[in-house]
Coordinates of C-alpha atoms in Angstrom, one line a residue:
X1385 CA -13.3 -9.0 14.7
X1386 CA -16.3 -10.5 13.0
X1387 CA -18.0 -11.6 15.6
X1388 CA -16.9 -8.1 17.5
X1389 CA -18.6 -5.9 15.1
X1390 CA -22.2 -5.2 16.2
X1391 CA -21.5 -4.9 19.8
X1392 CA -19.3 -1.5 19.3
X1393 CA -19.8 0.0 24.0
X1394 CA -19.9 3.9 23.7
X1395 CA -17.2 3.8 26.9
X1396 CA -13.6 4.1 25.4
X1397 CA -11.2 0.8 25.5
X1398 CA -8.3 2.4 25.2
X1399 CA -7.3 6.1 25.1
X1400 CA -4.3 7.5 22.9
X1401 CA -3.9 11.2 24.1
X1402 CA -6.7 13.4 22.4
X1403 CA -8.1 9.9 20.2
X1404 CA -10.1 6.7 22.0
X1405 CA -10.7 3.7 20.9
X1406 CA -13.7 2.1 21.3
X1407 CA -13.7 -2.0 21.8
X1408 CA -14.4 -2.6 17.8
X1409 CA -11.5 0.1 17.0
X1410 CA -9.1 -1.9 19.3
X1411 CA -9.9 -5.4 17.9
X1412 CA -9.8 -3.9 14.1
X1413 CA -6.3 -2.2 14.7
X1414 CA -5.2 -5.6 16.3
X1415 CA -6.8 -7.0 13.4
X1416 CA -4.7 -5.1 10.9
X1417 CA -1.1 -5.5 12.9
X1418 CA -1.2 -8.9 12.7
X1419 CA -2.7 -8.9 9.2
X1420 CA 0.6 -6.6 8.3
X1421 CA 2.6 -9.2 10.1
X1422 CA 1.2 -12.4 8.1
X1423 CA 2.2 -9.8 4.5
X1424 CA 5.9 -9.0 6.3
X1425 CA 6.3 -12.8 6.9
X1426 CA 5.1 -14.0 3.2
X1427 CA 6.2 -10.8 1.5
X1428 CA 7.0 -12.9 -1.7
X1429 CA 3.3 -13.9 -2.2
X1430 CA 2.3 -10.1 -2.2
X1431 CA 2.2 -9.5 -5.6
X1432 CA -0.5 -12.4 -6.2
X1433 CA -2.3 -11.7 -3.3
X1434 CA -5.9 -10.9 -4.4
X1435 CA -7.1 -7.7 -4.1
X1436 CA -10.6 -6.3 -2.7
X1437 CA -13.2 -5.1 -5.4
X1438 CA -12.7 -1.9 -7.0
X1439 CA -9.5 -0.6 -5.1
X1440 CA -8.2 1.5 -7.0
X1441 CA -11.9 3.6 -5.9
X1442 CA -11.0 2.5 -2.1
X1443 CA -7.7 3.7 -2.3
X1444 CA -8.8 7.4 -3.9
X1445 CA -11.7 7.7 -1.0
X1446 CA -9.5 6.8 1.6
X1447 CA -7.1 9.4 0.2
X1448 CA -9.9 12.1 -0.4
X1449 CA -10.9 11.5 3.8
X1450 CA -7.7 11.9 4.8
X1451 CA -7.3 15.5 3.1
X1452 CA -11.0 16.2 4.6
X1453 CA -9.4 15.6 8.1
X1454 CA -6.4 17.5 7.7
X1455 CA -8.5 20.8 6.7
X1456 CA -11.6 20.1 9.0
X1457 CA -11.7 23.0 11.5
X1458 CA -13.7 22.3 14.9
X1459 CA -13.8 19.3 16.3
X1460 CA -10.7 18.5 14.4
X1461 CA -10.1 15.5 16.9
X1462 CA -13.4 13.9 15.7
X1463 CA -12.8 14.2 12.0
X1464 CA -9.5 12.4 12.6
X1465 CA -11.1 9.6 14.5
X1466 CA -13.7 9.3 11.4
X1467 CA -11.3 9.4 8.8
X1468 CA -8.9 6.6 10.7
X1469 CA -11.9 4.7 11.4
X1470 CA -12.4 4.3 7.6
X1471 CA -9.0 3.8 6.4
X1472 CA -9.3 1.3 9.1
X1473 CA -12.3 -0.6 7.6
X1474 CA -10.1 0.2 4.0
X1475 CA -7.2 -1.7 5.3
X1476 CA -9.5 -4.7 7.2
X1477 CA -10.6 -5.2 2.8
X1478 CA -7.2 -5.7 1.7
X1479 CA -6.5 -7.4 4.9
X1480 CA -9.7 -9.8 3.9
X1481 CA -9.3 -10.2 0.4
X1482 CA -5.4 -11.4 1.0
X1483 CA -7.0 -14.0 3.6
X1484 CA -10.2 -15.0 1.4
X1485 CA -7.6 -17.0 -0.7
X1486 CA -6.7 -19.2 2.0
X1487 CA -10.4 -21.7 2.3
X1488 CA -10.3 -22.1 6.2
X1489 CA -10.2 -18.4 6.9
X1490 CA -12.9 -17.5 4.8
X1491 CA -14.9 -19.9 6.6
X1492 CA -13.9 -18.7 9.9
X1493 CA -14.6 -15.1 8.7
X1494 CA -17.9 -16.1 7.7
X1495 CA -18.5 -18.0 10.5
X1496 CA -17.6 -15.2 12.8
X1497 CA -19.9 -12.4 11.0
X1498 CA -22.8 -15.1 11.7
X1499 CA -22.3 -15.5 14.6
X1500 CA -21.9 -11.5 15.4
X1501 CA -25.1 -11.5 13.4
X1502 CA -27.4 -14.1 15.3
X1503 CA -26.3 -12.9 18.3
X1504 CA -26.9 -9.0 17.7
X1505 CA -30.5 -10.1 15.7
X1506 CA -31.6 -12.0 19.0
X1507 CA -31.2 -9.0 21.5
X1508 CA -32.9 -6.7 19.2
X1509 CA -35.5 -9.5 18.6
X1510 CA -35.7 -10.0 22.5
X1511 CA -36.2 -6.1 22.8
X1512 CA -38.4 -5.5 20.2
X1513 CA -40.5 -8.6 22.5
X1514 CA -39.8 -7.0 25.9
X1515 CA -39.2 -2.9 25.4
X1516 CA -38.0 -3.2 29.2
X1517 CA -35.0 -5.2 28.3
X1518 CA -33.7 -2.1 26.4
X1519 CA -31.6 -0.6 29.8
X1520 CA -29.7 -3.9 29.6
X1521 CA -27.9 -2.7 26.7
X1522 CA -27.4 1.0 27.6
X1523 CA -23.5 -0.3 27.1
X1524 CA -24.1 0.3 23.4
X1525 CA -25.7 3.5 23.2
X1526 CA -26.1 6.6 23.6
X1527 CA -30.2 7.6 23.1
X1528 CA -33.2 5.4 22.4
X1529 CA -35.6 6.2 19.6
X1530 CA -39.5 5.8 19.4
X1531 CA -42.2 6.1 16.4
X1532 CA -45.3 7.0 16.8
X1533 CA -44.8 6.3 20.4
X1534 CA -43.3 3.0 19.9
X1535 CA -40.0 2.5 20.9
X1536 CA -37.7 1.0 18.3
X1537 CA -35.2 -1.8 19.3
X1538 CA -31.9 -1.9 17.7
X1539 CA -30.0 -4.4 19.9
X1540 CA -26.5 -3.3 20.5
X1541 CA -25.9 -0.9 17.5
X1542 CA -26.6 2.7 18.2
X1543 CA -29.6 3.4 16.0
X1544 CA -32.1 1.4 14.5
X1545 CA -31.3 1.8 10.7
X1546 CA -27.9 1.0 11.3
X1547 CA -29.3 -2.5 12.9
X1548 CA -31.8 -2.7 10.3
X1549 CA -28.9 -2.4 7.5
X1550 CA -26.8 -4.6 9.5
X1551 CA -29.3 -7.5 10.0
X1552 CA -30.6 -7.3 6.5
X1553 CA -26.9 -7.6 5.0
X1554 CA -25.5 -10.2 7.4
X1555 CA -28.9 -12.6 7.1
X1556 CA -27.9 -13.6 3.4
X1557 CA -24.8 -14.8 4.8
X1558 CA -26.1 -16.8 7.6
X1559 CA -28.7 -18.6 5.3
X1560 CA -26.1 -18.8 2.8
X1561 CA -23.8 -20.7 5.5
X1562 CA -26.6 -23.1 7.0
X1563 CA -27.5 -24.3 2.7
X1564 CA -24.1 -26.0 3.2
X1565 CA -23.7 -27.3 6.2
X1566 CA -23.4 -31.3 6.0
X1567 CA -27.0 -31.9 7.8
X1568 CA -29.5 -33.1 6.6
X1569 CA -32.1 -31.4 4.5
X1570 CA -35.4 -31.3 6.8
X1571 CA -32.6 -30.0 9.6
X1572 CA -31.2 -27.5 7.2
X1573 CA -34.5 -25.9 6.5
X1574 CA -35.8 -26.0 10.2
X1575 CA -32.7 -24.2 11.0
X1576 CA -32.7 -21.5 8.3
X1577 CA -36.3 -20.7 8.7
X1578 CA -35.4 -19.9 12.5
X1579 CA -33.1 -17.8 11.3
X1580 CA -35.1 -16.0 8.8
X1581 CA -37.8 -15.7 12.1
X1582 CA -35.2 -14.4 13.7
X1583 CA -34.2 -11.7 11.5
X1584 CA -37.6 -10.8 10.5
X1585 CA -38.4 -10.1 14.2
X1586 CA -35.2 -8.1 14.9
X1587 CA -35.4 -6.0 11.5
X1588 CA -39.3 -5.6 11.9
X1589 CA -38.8 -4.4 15.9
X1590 CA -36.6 -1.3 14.1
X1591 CA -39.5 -0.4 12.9
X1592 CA -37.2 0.5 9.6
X1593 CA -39.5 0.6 6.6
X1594 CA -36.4 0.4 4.7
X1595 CA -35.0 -2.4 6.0
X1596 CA -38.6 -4.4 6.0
X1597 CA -38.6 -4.1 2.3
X1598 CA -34.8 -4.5 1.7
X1599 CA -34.9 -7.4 4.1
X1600 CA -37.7 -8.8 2.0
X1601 CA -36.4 -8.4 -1.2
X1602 CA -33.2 -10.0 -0.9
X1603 CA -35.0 -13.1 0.8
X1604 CA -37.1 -13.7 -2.2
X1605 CA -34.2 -12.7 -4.4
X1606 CA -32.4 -16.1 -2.3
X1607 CA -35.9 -18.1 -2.6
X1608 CA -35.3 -17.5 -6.7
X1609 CA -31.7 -18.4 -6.5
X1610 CA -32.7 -21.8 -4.6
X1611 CA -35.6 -22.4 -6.6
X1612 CA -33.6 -22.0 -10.0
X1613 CA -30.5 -23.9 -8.9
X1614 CA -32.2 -27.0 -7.0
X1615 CA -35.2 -27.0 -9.3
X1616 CA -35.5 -31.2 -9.3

């Protein structure tokens, strides 16, 4: 589900009378049911099983959505989609919180939203490079967008800020992954700097001004960490 996340196809993968699911909505609720599974089998180990960051808030948000459904008016069908998709993504943080205690999957769940990531960064990259590849992911979209007569990339993601914030959040994670992988240090640093390329291209080919200068801060903000902590 990690990995699944950027690459969302606007065509339905399943359909349950008036709601569809779209491929990411599938692999989350498949996600969840065998999260629920894991709690049913170890239900012992519940009580100790950490919980996400503030959620007692998540809980009264998810609450608050579900009453907003239940008196939305026209199209009803689409506020219930919206509200499940979030008490979806409410569930997948207790579902990830219970597994962050267990070392192996939060490696795995790390490696998988890097992986999602790169992957995601390098088509936008590619079609911020080549506007003509855009049609190749007309799987993922619905409508392109241009400024100023240039047309902005945003890989497989719908709109460009939504790449922008998604690049610019996933590329501490990636660089965070690669500063301990057992290599050695020239191959560490060749490796994240491609990287940082990498999302620097796909964030700048939104054309998001927002994520330029988010996406910029929060690599210096790293640089300072690195510098600070490996000073010698």
């Amino acid at each position: 589900l990690a990995a699944a996340l950027p690459f969302e196809a606007t065509h339905p993968a399943l359909v349950i009378g008036p709601l569809s699911l779209s491929t990411v909505e599938l692999c989350l609720y498949i996600a969840l049911g065998l999260g629920a599974l894991a709690a049913g089998l170890s239900a012992r180990s519940l009580r100790v099983a950490p919980k996400p960051v503030a959620w007692a808030a998540i809980l009264a948000w998810v609450t608050v959505l579900l009453l907003s459904a239940l008196d939305a008016r026209e199209p009803r069908d689409e506020a219930v989609r919206f509200a499940l998709r979030s008490v979806g993504a409410a569930g997948l943080a207790f579902a990830v919180a219970r597994a962050s205690a267990i070392p192996w999957a939060r490696v795995a769940i790390l490696a998988g939203v890097a992986l999602g990531a790169c992957a995601s960064a390098a088509l936008g990259a590619i079609e911020g490079f080549f506007p003509g590849f855009a049609p190749a992911l007309a799987a993922f979209r619905v409508q392109s967008f241009s400024l100023a007569g240039y047309p902005r990339a945003m890989g497989p993601f719908q709109y460009p800020t939504i790449a922008a914030m998604s690049w610019e959040a996933s590329a501490p994670v990636v660089l965070g992954l690669i500063a301990v992988l057992p290599l050695r240090r020239r191959f560490r640093v060749a490796l994240a700097t491609a990287v940082g390329v990498l999302f620097g291209a796909a964030i700048a080919a939104t054309l998001s001004r927002a994520g330029l200068a988010i996406g910029a801060i929060v690599l210096l903000i790293m640089a300072l960490v690195a510098w600070f902590r490996n000073r010698p």
